[in-house]
Structures are given as structure tokens and as C-alpha cells.
PDB file of C-alpha atoms in Angstrom:
ATOM      1  CA  MET A   1    -128.662 115.318 175.143  1.00  0.00           C
ATOM      2  CA  ARG A   2    -126.614 118.529 175.940  1.00  0.00           C
ATOM      3  CA  LYS A   3    -129.522 120.772 174.451  1.00  0.00           C
ATOM      4  CA  ILE A   4    -132.030 118.812 176.229  1.00  0.00           C
ATOM      5  CA  PHE A   5    -130.021 119.638 179.537  1.00  0.00           C
ATOM      6  CA  LEU A   6    -129.541 123.198 178.958  1.00  0.00           C
ATOM      7  CA  SER A   7    -133.314 123.438 178.001  1.00  0.00           C
ATOM      8  CA  VAL A   8    -134.152 121.623 181.698  1.00  0.00           C
ATOM      9  CA  MET A   9    -131.581 123.916 183.344  1.00  0.00           C
ATOM     10  CA  VAL A  10    -133.127 127.216 181.708  1.00  0.00           C
ATOM     11  CA  LEU A  11    -136.612 125.901 182.866  1.00  0.00           C
ATOM     12  CA  PHE A  12    -135.615 125.060 186.469  1.00  0.00           C
ATOM     13  CA  THR A  13    -133.880 128.558 186.727  1.00  0.00           C
ATOM     14  CA  ALA A  14    -136.872 130.269 185.491  1.00  0.00           C
ATOM     15  CA  LEU A  15    -139.082 128.355 187.785  1.00  0.00           C
ATOM     16  CA  THR A  16    -136.724 128.771 191.067  1.00  0.00           C
ATOM     17  CA  ALA A  17    -136.426 132.513 190.406  1.00  0.00           C
ATOM     18  CA  SER A  18    -140.402 132.455 189.967  1.00  0.00           C
ATOM     19  CA  ALA A  19    -140.655 130.836 193.345  1.00  0.00           C
ATOM     20  CA  GLN A  20    -138.208 133.181 195.194  1.00  0.00           C
ATOM     21  CA  ASN A  21    -139.872 136.210 193.910  1.00  0.00           C
ATOM     22  CA  LYS A  22    -143.340 135.087 195.229  1.00  0.00           C
ATOM     23  CA  LYS A  23    -141.730 134.693 198.697  1.00  0.00           C
ATOM     24  CA  GLN A  24    -139.785 138.222 198.453  1.00  0.00           C
ATOM     25  CA  MET A  25    -141.184 141.176 200.217  1.00  0.00           C
ATOM     26  CA  VAL A  26    -141.126 144.465 197.983  1.00  0.00           C
ATOM     27  CA  ARG A  27    -142.044 147.836 199.175  1.00  0.00           C
ATOM     28  CA  ILE A  28    -142.000 151.055 198.102  1.00  0.00           C
ATOM     29  CA  ALA A  29    -141.440 153.747 200.647  1.00  0.00           C
ATOM     30  CA  LYS A  30    -142.807 157.386 199.195  1.00  0.00           C
ATOM     31  CA  ILE A  31    -141.048 160.005 201.258  1.00  0.00           C
ATOM     32  CA  THR A  32    -141.472 163.742 201.576  1.00  0.00           C
ATOM     33  CA  VAL A  33    -137.940 165.417 203.224  1.00  0.00           C
ATOM     34  CA  ASP A  34    -137.924 168.913 204.643  1.00  0.00           C
ATOM     35  CA  PRO A  35    -136.166 170.653 201.842  1.00  0.00           C
ATOM     36  CA  ALA A  36    -133.672 172.628 204.395  1.00  0.00           C
ATOM     37  CA  GLN A  37    -132.523 169.110 205.451  1.00  0.00           C
ATOM     38  CA  LEU A  38    -132.259 167.258 202.225  1.00  0.00           C
ATOM     39  CA  GLU A  39    -128.562 166.846 202.380  1.00  0.00           C
ATOM     40  CA  GLN A  40    -128.470 165.400 205.774  1.00  0.00           C
ATOM     41  CA  TYR A  41    -131.257 163.181 204.860  1.00  0.00           C
ATOM     42  CA  ASN A  42    -129.657 161.810 201.752  1.00  0.00           C
ATOM     43  CA  SER A  43    -126.630 161.239 203.891  1.00  0.00           C
ATOM     44  CA  ALA A  44    -128.174 159.203 206.581  1.00  0.00           C
ATOM     45  CA  LEU A  45    -130.328 157.410 204.020  1.00  0.00           C
ATOM     46  CA  LYS A  46    -126.956 156.377 201.891  1.00  0.00           C
ATOM     47  CA  GLU A  47    -125.345 155.119 204.928  1.00  0.00           C
ATOM     48  CA  GLN A  48    -128.331 153.244 206.453  1.00  0.00           C
ATOM     49  CA  MET A  49    -128.692 151.594 202.674  1.00  0.00           C
ATOM     50  CA  THR A  50    -124.904 150.750 202.443  1.00  0.00           C
ATOM     51  CA  ALA A  51    -125.073 148.904 206.135  1.00  0.00           C
ATOM     52  CA  ALA A  52    -127.948 147.146 205.293  1.00  0.00           C
ATOM     53  CA  VAL A  53    -127.006 145.679 201.736  1.00  0.00           C
ATOM     54  CA  GLY A  54    -123.824 144.937 203.111  1.00  0.00           C
ATOM     55  CA  THR A  55    -124.444 143.434 206.478  1.00  0.00           C
ATOM     56  CA  GLU A  56    -127.848 141.807 205.904  1.00  0.00           C
ATOM     57  CA  PRO A  57    -128.265 138.673 203.637  1.00  0.00           C
ATOM     58  CA  GLY A  58    -132.157 139.125 203.572  1.00  0.00           C
ATOM     59  CA  VAL A  59    -131.824 142.610 202.214  1.00  0.00           C
ATOM     60  CA  LEU A  60    -131.617 142.129 198.374  1.00  0.00           C
ATOM     61  CA  THR A  61    -132.214 145.665 196.962  1.00  0.00           C
ATOM     62  CA  TYR A  62    -132.458 149.147 197.997  1.00  0.00           C
ATOM     63  CA  TYR A  63    -133.118 151.839 194.985  1.00  0.00           C
ATOM     64  CA  ALA A  64    -133.632 155.456 196.117  1.00  0.00           C
ATOM     65  CA  VAL A  65    -134.522 158.244 193.425  1.00  0.00           C
ATOM     66  CA  ALA A  66    -135.561 161.474 193.912  1.00  0.00           C
ATOM     67  CA  ASP A  67    -138.152 163.423 191.643  1.00  0.00           C
ATOM     68  CA  LYS A  68    -136.254 165.738 189.238  1.00  0.00           C
ATOM     69  CA  LYS A  69    -138.936 168.531 189.935  1.00  0.00           C
ATOM     70  CA  ASP A  70    -138.849 168.391 193.621  1.00  0.00           C
ATOM     71  CA  PRO A  71    -135.837 166.506 194.973  1.00  0.00           C
ATOM     72  CA  SER A  72    -137.417 166.559 198.489  1.00  0.00           C
ATOM     73  CA  HIS A  73    -139.865 163.922 197.080  1.00  0.00           C
ATOM     74  CA  ILE A  74    -137.899 160.772 197.488  1.00  0.00           C
ATOM     75  CA  THR A  75    -138.993 157.172 196.451  1.00  0.00           C
ATOM     76  CA  ILE A  76    -137.261 154.077 197.888  1.00  0.00           C
ATOM     77  CA  LEU A  77    -137.665 150.486 196.368  1.00  0.00           C
ATOM     78  CA  GLU A  78    -136.711 148.064 198.774  1.00  0.00           C
ATOM     79  CA  ILE A  79    -136.809 144.174 198.308  1.00  0.00           C
ATOM     80  CA  TYR A  80    -136.144 141.883 201.113  1.00  0.00           C
ATOM     81  CA  ALA A  81    -135.898 137.916 200.765  1.00  0.00           C
ATOM     82  CA  ASP A  82    -139.010 137.505 202.758  1.00  0.00           C
ATOM     83  CA  THR A  83    -140.996 139.097 205.396  1.00  0.00           C
ATOM     84  CA  ALA A  84    -138.652 137.656 208.091  1.00  0.00           C
ATOM     85  CA  ALA A  85    -135.898 139.476 206.457  1.00  0.00           C
ATOM     86  CA  TYR A  86    -137.691 142.318 206.764  1.00  0.00           C
ATOM     87  CA  GLN A  87    -138.565 142.158 210.632  1.00  0.00           C
ATOM     88  CA  LEU A  88    -134.778 141.581 211.112  1.00  0.00           C
ATOM     89  CA  HIS A  89    -133.905 144.601 209.233  1.00  0.00           C
ATOM     90  CA  ILE A  90    -135.875 146.978 211.333  1.00  0.00           C
ATOM     91  CA  GLN A  91    -134.631 145.727 214.588  1.00  0.00           C
ATOM     92  CA  THR A  92    -130.849 146.397 213.518  1.00  0.00           C
ATOM     93  CA  PRO A  93    -128.692 148.831 215.081  1.00  0.00           C
ATOM     94  CA  HIS A  94    -128.220 150.726 211.520  1.00  0.00           C
ATOM     95  CA  PHE A  95    -131.711 151.044 210.879  1.00  0.00           C
ATOM     96  CA  LYS A  96    -132.726 152.391 214.156  1.00  0.00           C
ATOM     97  CA  LYS A  97    -129.962 154.957 213.951  1.00  0.00           C
ATOM     98  CA  TYR A  98    -131.113 156.214 210.613  1.00  0.00           C
ATOM     99  CA  LYS A  99    -134.899 156.212 211.860  1.00  0.00           C
ATOM    100  CA  ALA A 100    -133.681 158.516 214.872  1.00  0.00           C
ATOM    101  CA  ALA A 101    -131.559 160.554 212.779  1.00  0.00           C
ATOM    102  CA  VAL A 102    -134.047 161.405 209.950  1.00  0.00           C
ATOM    103  CA  ALA A 103    -137.183 161.557 212.532  1.00  0.00           C
ATOM    104  CA  GLY A 104    -137.259 165.510 212.258  1.00  0.00           C
ATOM    105  CA  MET A 105    -136.389 165.812 208.794  1.00  0.00           C
ATOM    106  CA  VAL A 106    -139.351 163.533 207.199  1.00  0.00           C
ATOM    107  CA  LYS A 107    -142.464 165.673 206.552  1.00  0.00           C
ATOM    108  CA  SER A 108    -144.483 162.349 205.280  1.00  0.00           C
ATOM    109  CA  LEU A 109    -143.929 158.610 205.015  1.00  0.00           C
ATOM    110  CA  GLU A 110    -146.048 156.199 202.765  1.00  0.00           C
ATOM    111  CA  LEU A 111    -145.285 152.542 202.839  1.00  0.00           C
ATOM    112  CA  VAL A 112    -146.482 150.491 199.917  1.00  0.00           C
ATOM    113  CA  ASP A 113    -146.334 146.812 199.858  1.00  0.00           C
ATOM    114  CA  MET A 114    -146.072 145.293 196.124  1.00  0.00           C
ATOM    115  CA  ASP A 115    -146.059 142.022 194.194  1.00  0.00           C
ATOM    116  CA  ILE A 116    -143.416 141.140 191.743  1.00  0.00           C
ATOM    117  CA  ILE A 117    -145.401 140.472 188.327  1.00  0.00           C
ATOM    118  CA  GLY A 118    -142.386 140.347 186.187  1.00  0.00           C
ATOM    119  CA  VAL A 119    -138.744 140.847 186.230  1.00  0.00           C
ATOM    120  CA  ALA A 120    -136.687 141.743 183.370  1.00  0.00           C
ATOM    121  CA  LYS A 121    -132.753 142.547 183.698  1.00  0.00           C
ATOM    122  CA  LYS A 122    -129.317 142.348 182.215  1.00  0.00           C
ATOM    123  CA  PRO A 123    -127.423 139.109 182.907  1.00  0.00           C
ATOM    124  CA  GLY A 124    -125.307 139.601 186.070  1.00  0.00           C
ATOM    125  CA  MET A 125    -127.496 142.230 187.766  1.00  0.00           C
TER     126      MET A 125
END
């Protein structure tokens, strides 16, 4: 009986996670920053990311990475609970502060909305 219960719970968890993933909004931001202002940009980005994840329940994940060959090419993976969470996010004071601070630093910005097609991660992550 316990094995059946555990199997049902694992299946339920997998189905719930799959349903949640379909609601989530996933975006990749491809940014080119003025190399002379890269340190200031990274500082503003980290401040905004920390505030967003720390204060907004709908902001689930932020990963920012820089190209090893050209650190002024930055890619950000953003995952929100849903599009409503994203809409709330772009209205927050910390996001508006970030946008104002980096306006003269960003040379190009490309936003790409994505669909999650699979997830694999270590437990607890």
C-alpha cells in the first residue's frame, strides 16, 4: 500500500510541476553592454536581480551569464510564475531604477520568449 501511495505522490508531483511549467513565463534577454561601463552595468543588474528574487513571489529565477570571449555580451534567463508576475515585475521601483541606470550602458537588447520543454535538476534546487 505504501509503494502505491508513493508512486501516486511521485506522479502527482510530476504532473503538478508540468502544469506549473506551462503557466510559467520564460524569457531570455540578450544584451550587449558598452565595455567601458561593464562594471557599473553588472552592479546594477545584480542589485535588480537580488531585489526581484528577494521581494517578488512571482519572480522564480534569474541567471545572468557573460560570454567568456566578450564579457560585454550578457545573456539573462528569467523565469516568472506567469505573465501577470512579469507585468508586476516591470512596474516595481527596483526594475524601473535598473532600467534608468543602464539606459546609457546598453548598446543592444533582444528579448526572446521561450517554452519549457524539459526540466532536469538536482533535488532541492
